[in-house]
Tab-separated table of N, CA and C in Angstrom:
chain	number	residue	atom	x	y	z
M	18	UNK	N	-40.070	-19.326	26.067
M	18	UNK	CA	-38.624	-19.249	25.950
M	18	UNK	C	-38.235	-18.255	24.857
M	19	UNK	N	-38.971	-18.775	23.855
M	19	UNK	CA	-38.396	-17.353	22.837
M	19	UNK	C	-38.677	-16.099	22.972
M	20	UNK	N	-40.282	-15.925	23.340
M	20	UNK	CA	-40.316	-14.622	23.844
M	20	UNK	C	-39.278	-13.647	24.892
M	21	UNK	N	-39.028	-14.852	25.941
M	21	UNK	CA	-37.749	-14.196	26.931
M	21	UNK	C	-36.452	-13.910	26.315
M	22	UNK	N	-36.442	-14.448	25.169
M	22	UNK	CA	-35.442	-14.669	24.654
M	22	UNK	C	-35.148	-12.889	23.337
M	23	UNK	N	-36.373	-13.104	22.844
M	23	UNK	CA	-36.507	-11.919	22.296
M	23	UNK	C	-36.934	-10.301	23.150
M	24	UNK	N	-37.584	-10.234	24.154
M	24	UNK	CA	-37.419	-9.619	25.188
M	24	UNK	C	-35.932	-9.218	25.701
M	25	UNK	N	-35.199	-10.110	25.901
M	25	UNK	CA	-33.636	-9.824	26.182
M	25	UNK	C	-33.113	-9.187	25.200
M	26	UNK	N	-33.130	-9.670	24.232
M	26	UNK	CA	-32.388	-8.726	22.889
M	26	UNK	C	-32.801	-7.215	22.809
M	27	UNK	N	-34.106	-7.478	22.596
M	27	UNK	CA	-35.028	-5.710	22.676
M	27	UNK	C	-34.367	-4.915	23.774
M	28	UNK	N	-34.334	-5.268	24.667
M	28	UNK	CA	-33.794	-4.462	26.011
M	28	UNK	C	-32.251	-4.072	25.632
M	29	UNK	N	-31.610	-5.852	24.927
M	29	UNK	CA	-30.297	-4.992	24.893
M	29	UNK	C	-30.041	-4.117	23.659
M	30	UNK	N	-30.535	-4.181	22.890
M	30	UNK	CA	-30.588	-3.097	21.754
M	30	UNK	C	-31.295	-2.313	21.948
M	31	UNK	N	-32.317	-2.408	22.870
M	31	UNK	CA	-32.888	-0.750	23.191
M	31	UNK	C	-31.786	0.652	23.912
M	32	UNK	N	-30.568	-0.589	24.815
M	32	UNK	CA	-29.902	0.239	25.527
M	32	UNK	C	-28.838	0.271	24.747
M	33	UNK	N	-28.250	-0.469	23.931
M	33	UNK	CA	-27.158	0.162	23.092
M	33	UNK	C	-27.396	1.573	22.206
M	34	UNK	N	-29.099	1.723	21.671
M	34	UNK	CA	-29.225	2.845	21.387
M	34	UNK	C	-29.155	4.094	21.912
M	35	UNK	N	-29.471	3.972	23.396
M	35	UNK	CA	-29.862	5.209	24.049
M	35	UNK	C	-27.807	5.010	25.137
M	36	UNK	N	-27.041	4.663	24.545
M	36	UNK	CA	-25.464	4.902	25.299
M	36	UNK	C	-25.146	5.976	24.808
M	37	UNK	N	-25.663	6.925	24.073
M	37	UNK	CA	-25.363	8.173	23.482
M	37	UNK	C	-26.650	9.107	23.470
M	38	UNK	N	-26.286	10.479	23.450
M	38	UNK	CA	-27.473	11.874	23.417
M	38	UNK	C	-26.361	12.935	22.614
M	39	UNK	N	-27.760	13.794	22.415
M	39	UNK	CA	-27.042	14.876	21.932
M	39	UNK	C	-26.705	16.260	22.882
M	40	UNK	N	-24.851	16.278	22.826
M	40	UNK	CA	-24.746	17.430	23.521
M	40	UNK	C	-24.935	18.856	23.115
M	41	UNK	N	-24.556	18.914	22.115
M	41	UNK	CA	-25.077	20.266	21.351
M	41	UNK	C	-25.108	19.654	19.971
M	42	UNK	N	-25.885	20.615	18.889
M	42	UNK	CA	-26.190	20.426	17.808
M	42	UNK	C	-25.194	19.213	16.930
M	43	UNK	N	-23.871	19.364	17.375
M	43	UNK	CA	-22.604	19.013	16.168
M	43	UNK	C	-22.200	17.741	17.278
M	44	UNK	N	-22.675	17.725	18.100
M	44	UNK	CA	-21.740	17.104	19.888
M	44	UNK	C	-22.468	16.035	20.351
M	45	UNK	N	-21.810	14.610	20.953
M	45	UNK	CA	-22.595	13.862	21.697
M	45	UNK	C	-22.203	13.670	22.916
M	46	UNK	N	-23.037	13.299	23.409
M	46	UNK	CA	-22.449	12.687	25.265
M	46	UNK	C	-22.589	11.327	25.201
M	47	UNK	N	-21.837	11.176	25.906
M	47	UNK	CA	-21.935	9.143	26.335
M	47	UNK	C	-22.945	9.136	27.546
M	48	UNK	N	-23.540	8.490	27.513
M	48	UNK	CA	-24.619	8.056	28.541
M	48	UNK	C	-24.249	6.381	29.448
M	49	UNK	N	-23.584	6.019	28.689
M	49	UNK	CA	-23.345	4.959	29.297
M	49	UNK	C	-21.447	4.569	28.698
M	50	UNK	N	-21.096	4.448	29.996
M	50	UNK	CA	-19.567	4.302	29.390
M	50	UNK	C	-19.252	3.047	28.708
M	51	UNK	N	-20.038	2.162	29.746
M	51	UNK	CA	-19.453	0.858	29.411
M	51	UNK	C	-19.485	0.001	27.668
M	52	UNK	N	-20.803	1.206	26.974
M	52	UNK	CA	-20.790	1.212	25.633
M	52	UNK	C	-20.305	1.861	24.780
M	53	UNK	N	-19.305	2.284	25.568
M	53	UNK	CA	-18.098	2.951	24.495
M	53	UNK	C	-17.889	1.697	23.191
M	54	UNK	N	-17.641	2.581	21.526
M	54	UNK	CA	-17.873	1.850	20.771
M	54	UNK	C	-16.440	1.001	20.574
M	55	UNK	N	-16.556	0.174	19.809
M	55	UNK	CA	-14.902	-0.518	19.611
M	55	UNK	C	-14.127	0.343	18.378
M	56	UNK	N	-13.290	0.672	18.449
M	56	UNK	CA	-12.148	1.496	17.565
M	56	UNK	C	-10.450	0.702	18.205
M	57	UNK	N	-9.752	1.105	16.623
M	57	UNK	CA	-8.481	0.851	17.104
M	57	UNK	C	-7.608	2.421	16.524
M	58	UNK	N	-6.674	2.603	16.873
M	58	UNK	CA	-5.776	4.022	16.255
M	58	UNK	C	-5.703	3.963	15.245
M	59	UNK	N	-5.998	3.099	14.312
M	59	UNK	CA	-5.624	3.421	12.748
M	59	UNK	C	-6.888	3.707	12.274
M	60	UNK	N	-7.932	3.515	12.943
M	60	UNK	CA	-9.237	4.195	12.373
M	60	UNK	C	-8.869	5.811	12.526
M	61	UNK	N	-8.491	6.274	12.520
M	61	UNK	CA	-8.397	7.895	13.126
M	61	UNK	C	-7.050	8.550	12.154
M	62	UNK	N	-6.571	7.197	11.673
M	62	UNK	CA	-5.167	7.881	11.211
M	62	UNK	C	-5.133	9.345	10.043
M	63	UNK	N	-6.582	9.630	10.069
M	63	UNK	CA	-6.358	9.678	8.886
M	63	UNK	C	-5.946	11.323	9.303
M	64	UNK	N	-6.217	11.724	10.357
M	64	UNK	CA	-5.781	13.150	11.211
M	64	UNK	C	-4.480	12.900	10.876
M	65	UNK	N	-3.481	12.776	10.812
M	65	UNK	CA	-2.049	12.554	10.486
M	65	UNK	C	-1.670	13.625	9.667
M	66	UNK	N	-0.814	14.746	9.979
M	66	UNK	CA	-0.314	15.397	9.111
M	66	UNK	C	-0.520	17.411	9.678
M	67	UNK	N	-0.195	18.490	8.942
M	67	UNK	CA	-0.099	19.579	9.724
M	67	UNK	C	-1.644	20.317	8.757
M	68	UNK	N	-2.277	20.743	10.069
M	68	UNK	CA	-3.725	21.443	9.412
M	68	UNK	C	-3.594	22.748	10.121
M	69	UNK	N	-4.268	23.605	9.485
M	69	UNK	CA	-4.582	25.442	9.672
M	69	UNK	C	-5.871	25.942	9.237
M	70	UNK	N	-6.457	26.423	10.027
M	70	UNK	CA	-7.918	26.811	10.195
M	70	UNK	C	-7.424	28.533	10.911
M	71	UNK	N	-8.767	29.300	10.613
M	71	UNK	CA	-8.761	30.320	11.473
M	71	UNK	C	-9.707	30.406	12.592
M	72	UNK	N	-9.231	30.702	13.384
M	72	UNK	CA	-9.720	30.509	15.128
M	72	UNK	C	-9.425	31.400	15.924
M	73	UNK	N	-10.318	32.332	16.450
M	73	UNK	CA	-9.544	33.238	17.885
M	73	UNK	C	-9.405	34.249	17.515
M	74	UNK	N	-9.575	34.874	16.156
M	74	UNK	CA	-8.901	36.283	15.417
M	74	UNK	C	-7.699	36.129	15.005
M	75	UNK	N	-7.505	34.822	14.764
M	75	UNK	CA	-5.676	34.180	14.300
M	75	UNK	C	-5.802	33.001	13.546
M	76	UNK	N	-4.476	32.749	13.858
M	76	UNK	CA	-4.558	31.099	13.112
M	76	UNK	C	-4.527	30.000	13.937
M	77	UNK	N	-4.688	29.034	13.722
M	77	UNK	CA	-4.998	27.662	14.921
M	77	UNK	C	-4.064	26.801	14.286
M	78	UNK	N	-3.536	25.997	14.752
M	78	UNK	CA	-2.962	25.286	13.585
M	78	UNK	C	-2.782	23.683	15.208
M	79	UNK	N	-3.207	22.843	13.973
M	79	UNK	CA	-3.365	20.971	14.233
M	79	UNK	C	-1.815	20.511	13.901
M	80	UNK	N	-1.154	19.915	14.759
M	80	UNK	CA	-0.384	18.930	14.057
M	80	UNK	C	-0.691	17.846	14.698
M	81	UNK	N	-0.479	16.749	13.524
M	81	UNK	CA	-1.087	15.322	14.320
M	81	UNK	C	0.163	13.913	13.738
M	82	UNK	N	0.402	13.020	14.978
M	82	UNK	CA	1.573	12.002	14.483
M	82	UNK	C	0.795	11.170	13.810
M	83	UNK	N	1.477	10.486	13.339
M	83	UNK	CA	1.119	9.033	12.901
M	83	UNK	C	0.636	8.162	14.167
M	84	UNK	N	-0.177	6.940	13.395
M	84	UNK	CA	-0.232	6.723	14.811
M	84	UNK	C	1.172	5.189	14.999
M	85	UNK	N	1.360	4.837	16.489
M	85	UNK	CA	2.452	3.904	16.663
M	85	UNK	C	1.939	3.796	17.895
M	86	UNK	N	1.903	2.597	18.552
M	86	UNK	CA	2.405	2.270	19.856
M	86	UNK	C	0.470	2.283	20.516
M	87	UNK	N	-0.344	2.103	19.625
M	87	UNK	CA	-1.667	2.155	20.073
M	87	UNK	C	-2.036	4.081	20.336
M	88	UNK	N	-0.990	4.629	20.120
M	88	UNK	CA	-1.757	6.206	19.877
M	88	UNK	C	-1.170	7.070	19.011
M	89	UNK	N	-1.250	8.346	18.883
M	89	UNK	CA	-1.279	9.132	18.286
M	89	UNK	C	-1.058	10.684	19.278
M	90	UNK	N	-0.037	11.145	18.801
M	90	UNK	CA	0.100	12.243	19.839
M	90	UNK	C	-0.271	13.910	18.877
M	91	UNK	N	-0.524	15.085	19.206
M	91	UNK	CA	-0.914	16.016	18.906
M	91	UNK	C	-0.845	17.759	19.637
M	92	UNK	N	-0.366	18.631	18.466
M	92	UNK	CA	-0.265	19.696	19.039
M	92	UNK	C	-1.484	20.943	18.478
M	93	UNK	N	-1.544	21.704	19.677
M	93	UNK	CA	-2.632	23.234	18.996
M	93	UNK	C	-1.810	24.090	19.018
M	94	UNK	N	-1.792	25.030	18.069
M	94	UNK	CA	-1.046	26.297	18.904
M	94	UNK	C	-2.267	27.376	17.858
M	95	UNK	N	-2.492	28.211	18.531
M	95	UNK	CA	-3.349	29.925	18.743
M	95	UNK	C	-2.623	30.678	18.277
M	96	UNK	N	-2.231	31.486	17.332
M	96	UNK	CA	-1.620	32.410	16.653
M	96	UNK	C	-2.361	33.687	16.524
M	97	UNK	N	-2.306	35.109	17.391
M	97	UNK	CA	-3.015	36.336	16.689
M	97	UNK	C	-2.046	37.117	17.159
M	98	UNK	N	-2.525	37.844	16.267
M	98	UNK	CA	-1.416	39.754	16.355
M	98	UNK	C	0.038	39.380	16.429
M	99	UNK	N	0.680	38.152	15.830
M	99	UNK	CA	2.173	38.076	15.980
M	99	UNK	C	2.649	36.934	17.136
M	100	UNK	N	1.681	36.551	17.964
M	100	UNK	CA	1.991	36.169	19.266
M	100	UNK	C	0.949	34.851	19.640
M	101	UNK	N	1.530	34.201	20.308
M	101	UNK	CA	0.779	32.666	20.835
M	101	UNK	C	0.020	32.992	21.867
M	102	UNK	N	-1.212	32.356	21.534
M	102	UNK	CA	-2.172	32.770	22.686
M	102	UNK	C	-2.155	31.411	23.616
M	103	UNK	N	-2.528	30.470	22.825
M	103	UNK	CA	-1.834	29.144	23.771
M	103	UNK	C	-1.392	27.971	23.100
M	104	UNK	N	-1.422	27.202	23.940
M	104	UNK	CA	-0.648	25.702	23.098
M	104	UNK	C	-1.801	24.329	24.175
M	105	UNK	N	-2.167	23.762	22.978
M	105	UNK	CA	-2.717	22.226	23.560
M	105	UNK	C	-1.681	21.316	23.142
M	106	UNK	N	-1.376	20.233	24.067
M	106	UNK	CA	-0.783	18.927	23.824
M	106	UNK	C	-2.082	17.903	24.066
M	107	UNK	N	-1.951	17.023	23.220
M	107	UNK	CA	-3.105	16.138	22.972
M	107	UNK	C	-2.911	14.502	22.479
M	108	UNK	N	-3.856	14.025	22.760
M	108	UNK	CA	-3.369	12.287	22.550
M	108	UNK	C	-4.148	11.641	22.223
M	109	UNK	N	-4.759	10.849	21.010
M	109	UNK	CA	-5.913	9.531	21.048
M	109	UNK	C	-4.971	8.651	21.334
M	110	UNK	N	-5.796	7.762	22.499
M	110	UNK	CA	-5.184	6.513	22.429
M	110	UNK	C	-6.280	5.186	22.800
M	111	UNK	N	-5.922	4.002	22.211
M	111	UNK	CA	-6.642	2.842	22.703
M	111	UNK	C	-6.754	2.433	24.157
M	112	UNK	N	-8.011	2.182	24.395
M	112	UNK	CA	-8.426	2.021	25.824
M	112	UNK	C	-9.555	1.151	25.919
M	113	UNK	N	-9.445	0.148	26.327
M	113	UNK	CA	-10.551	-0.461	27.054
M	113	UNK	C	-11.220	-1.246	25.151
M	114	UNK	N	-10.129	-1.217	24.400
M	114	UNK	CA	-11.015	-1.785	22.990
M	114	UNK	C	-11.659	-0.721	22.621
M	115	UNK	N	-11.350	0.724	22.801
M	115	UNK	CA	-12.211	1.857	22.120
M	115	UNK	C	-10.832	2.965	22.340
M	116	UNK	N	-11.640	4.001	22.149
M	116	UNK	CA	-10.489	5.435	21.501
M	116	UNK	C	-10.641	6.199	23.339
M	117	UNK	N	-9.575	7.382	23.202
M	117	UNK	CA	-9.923	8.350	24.224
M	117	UNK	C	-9.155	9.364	24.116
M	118	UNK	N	-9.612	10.802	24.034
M	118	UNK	CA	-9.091	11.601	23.719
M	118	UNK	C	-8.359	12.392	24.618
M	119	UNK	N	-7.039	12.963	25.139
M	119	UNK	CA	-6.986	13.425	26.398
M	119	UNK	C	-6.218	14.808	25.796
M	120	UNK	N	-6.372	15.909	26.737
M	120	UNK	CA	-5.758	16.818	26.084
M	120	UNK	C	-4.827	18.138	27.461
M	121	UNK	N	-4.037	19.163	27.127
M	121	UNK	CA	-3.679	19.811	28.261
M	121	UNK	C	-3.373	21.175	27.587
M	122	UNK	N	-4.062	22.030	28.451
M	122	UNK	CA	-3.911	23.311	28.158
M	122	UNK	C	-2.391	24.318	28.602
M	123	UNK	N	-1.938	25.240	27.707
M	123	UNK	CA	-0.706	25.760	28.439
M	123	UNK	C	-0.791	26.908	27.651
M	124	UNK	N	0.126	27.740	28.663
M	124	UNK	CA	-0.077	29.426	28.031
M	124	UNK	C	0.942	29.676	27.126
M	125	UNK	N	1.432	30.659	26.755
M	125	UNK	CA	2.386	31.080	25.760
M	125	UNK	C	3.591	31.134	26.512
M	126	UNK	N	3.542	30.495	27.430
M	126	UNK	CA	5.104	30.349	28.217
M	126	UNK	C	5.090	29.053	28.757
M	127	UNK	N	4.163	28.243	28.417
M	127	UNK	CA	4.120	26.950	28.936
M	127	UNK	C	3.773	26.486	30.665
M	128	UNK	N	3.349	27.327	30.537
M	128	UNK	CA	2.556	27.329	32.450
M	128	UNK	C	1.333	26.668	32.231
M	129	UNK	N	1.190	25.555	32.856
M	129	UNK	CA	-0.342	24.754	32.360
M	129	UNK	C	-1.282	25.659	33.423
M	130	UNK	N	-2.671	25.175	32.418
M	130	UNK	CA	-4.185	25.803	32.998
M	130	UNK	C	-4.432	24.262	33.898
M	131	UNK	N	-4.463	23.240	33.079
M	131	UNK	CA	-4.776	22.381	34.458
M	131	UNK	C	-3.918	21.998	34.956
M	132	UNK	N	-4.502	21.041	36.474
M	132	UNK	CA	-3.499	20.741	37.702
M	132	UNK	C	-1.966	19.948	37.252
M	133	UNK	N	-1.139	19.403	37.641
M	133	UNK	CA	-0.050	18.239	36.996
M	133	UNK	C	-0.679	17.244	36.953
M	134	UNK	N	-1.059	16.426	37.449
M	134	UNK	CA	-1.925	15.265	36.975
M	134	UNK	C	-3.142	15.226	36.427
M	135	UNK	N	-3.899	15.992	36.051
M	135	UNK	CA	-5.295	16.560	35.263
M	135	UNK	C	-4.987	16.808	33.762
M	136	UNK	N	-5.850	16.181	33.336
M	136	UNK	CA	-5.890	15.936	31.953
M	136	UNK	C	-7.698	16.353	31.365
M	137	UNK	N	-8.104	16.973	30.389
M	137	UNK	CA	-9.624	16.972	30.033
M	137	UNK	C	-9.378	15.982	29.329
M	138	UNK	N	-10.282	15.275	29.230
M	138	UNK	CA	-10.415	13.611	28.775
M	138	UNK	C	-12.101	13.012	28.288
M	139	UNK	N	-11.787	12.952	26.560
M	139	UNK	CA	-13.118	12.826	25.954
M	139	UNK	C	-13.063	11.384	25.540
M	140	UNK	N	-14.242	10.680	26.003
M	140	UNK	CA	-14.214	9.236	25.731
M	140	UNK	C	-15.024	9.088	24.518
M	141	UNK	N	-14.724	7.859	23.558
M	141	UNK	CA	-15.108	7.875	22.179
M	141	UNK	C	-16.629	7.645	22.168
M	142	UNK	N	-17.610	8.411	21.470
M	142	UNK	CA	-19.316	8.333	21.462
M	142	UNK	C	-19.382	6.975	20.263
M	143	UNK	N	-19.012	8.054	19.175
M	143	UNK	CA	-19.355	6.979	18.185
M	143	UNK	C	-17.962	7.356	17.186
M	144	UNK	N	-17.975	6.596	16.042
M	144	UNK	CA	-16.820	6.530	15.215
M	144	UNK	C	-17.567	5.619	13.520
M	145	UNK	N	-17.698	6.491	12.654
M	145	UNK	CA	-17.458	6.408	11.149
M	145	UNK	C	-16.764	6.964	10.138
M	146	UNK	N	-16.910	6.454	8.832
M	146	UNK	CA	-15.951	6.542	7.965
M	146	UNK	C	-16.457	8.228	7.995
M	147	UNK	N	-17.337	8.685	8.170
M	147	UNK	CA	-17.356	10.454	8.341
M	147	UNK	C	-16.658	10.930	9.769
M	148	UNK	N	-16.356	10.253	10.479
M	148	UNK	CA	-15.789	11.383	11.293
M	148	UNK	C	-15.529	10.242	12.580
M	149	UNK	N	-15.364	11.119	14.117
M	149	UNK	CA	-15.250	10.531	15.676
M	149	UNK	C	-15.818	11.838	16.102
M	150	UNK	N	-16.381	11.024	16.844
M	150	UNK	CA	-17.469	11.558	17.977
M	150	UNK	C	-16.918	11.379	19.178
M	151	UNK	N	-15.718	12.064	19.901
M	151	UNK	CA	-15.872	11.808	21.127
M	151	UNK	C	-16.741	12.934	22.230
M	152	UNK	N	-17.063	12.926	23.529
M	152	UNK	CA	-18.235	13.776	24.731
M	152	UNK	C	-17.532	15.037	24.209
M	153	UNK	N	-18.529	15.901	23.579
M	153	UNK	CA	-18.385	17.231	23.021
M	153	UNK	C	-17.285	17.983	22.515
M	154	UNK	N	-16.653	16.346	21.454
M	154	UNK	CA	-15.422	17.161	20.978
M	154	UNK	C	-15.986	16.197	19.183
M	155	UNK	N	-16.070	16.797	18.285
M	155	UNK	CA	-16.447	16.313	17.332
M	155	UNK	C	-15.047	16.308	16.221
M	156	UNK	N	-14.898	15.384	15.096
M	156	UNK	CA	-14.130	15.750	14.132
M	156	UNK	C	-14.315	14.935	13.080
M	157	UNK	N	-14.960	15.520	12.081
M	157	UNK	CA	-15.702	14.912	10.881
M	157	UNK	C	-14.850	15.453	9.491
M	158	UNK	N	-14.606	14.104	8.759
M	158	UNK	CA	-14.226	14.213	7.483
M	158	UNK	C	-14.672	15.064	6.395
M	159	UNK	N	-13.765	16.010	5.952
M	159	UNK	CA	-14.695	16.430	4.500
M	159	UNK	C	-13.794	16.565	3.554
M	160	UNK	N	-13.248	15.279	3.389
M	160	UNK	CA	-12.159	14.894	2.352
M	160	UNK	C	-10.958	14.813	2.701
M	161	UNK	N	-9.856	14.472	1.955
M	161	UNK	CA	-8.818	14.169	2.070
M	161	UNK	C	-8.146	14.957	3.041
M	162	UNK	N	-8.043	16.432	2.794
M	162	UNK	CA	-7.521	17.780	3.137
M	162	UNK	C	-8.414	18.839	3.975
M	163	UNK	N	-9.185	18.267	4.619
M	163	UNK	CA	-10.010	19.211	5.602
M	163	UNK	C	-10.836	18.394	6.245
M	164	UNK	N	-10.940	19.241	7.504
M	164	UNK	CA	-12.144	18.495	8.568
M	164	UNK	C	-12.592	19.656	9.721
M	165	UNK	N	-13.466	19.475	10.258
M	165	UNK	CA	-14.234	20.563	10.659
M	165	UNK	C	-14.411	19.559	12.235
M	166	UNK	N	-13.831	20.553	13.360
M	166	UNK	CA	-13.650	20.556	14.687
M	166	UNK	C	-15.472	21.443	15.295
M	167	UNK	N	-15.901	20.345	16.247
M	167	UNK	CA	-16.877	21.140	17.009
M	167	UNK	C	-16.918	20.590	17.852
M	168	UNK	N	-16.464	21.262	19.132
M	168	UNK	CA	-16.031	21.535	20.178
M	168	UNK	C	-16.716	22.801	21.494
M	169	UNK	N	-17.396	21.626	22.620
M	169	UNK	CA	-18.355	22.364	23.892
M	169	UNK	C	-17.430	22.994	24.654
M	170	UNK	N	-17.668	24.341	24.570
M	170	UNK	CA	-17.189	25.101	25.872
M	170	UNK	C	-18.204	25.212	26.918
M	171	UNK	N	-17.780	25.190	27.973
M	171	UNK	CA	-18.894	25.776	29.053
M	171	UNK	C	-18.304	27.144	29.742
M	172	UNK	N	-18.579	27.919	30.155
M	172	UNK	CA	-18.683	29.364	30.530
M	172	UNK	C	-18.889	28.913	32.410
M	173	UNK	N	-18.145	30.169	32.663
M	173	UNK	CA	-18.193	30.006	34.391
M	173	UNK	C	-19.250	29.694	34.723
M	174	UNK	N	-20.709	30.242	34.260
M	174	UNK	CA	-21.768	30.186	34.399
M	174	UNK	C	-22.303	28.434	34.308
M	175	UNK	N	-21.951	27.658	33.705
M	175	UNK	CA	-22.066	26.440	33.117
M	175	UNK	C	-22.910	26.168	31.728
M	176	UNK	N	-22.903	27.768	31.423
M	176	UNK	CA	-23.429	27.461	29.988
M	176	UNK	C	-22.735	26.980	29.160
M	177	UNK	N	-23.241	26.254	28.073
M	177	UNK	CA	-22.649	25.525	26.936
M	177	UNK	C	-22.509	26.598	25.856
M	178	UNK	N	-21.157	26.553	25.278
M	178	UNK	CA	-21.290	27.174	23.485
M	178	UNK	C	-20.980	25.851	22.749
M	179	UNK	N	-20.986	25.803	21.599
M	179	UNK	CA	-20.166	25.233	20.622
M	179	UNK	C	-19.835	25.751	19.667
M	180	UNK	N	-18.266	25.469	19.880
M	180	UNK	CA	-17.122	26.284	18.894
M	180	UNK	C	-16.897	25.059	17.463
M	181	UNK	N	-16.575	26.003	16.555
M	181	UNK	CA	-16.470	25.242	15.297
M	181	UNK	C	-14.944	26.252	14.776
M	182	UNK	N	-14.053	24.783	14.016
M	182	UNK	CA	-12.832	25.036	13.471
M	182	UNK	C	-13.014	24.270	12.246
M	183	UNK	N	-12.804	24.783	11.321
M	183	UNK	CA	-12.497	24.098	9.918
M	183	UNK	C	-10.913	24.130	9.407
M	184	UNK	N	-9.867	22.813	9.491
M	184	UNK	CA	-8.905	22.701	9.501
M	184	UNK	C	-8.810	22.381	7.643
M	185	UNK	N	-7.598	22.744	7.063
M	185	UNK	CA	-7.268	22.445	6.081
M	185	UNK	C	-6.055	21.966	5.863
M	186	UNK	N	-5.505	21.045	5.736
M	186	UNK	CA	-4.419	20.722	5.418
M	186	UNK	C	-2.949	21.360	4.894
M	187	UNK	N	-1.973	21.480	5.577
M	187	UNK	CA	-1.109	22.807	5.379
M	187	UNK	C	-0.397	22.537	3.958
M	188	UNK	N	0.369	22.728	3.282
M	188	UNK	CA	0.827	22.276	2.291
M	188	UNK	C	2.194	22.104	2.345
M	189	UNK	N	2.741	21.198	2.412
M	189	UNK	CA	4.449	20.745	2.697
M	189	UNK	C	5.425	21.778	2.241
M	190	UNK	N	6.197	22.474	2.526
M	190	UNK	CA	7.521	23.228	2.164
M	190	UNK	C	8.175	22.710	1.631
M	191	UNK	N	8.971	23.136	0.396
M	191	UNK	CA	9.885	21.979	0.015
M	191	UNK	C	10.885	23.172	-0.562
């Protein structure tokens, strides 16, 4: 009995380990959904507020809400040579007792890249006081006022890159 008993555990902690891999160096994949980890929106809050990194041959710039209502809503915008290259609208929200990241691409006139009902949608890997891990979208703490974005592109080809943004916290106007 105990052996079966300890046998069961091993198996299930063998497979809670392996619900995650590595997608690229900075990146994980979920391997198993149903072990998505438990998070609520205020673990994440701490994205809250306007960040600027350079990205693209421009500026990138994060704004992120507070969170309310079980999420948190979010904008990108691409800044080079004077002019918007594009704009993301973006969302964590609680799901299923864990996080999920969904996001939508649009051009500098607001014509979306994906369909009307299509969303890219990163489900949460893992989550600590350093950072969230959601499927090849990374965002790790490095203090109060900065955090560093790494993020899988794939290429027509289906090759993988991974892009890296280091956001800094903008400084309020007053």
């Amino acid at each position: 009995m105990l052996r079966s008993i300890l046998s069961a555990a091993l198996i299930f902690c063998t497979s809670s380990l392996f619900a995650q891999s590595v997608y690229t160096e900075n990146t994980l994949k979920l391997d198993d959904p149903i072990n998505m980890p438990h998070a609520k929106i205020d673990d994440v809050a701490w994205l809250s507020g306007n960040w600027v990194a350079e990205a693209f041959g421009g500026l990138a710039e994060d704004i992120w809400s507070d969170p309310a209502g079980g999420s948190m809503v979010g904008l990108f915008r691409s800044v080079s040579g004077g002019e918007v290259n594009f704009y993301e609208i973006f969302t964590i929200s609680e799901i299923e007792e864990s996080l999920i990241l969904r996001l939508k691409h649009f051009n500098a006139d607001l014509t979306g890249w994906e369909e009307k009902n299509v969303t890219q949608d990163f489900r949460l890997v893992e989550i600590s006081d350093q950072g969230v891990w959601f499927e090849g979208f990374t965002i790790l703490k490095k203090g109060t006022d900065e955090y560093q974005v790494f993020l899988v592109m794939k290429s027509s080809g289906e090759e993988v890159e991974e892009i890296e943004f280091n956001f800094n916290r903008r400084a309020s106007k007053k």
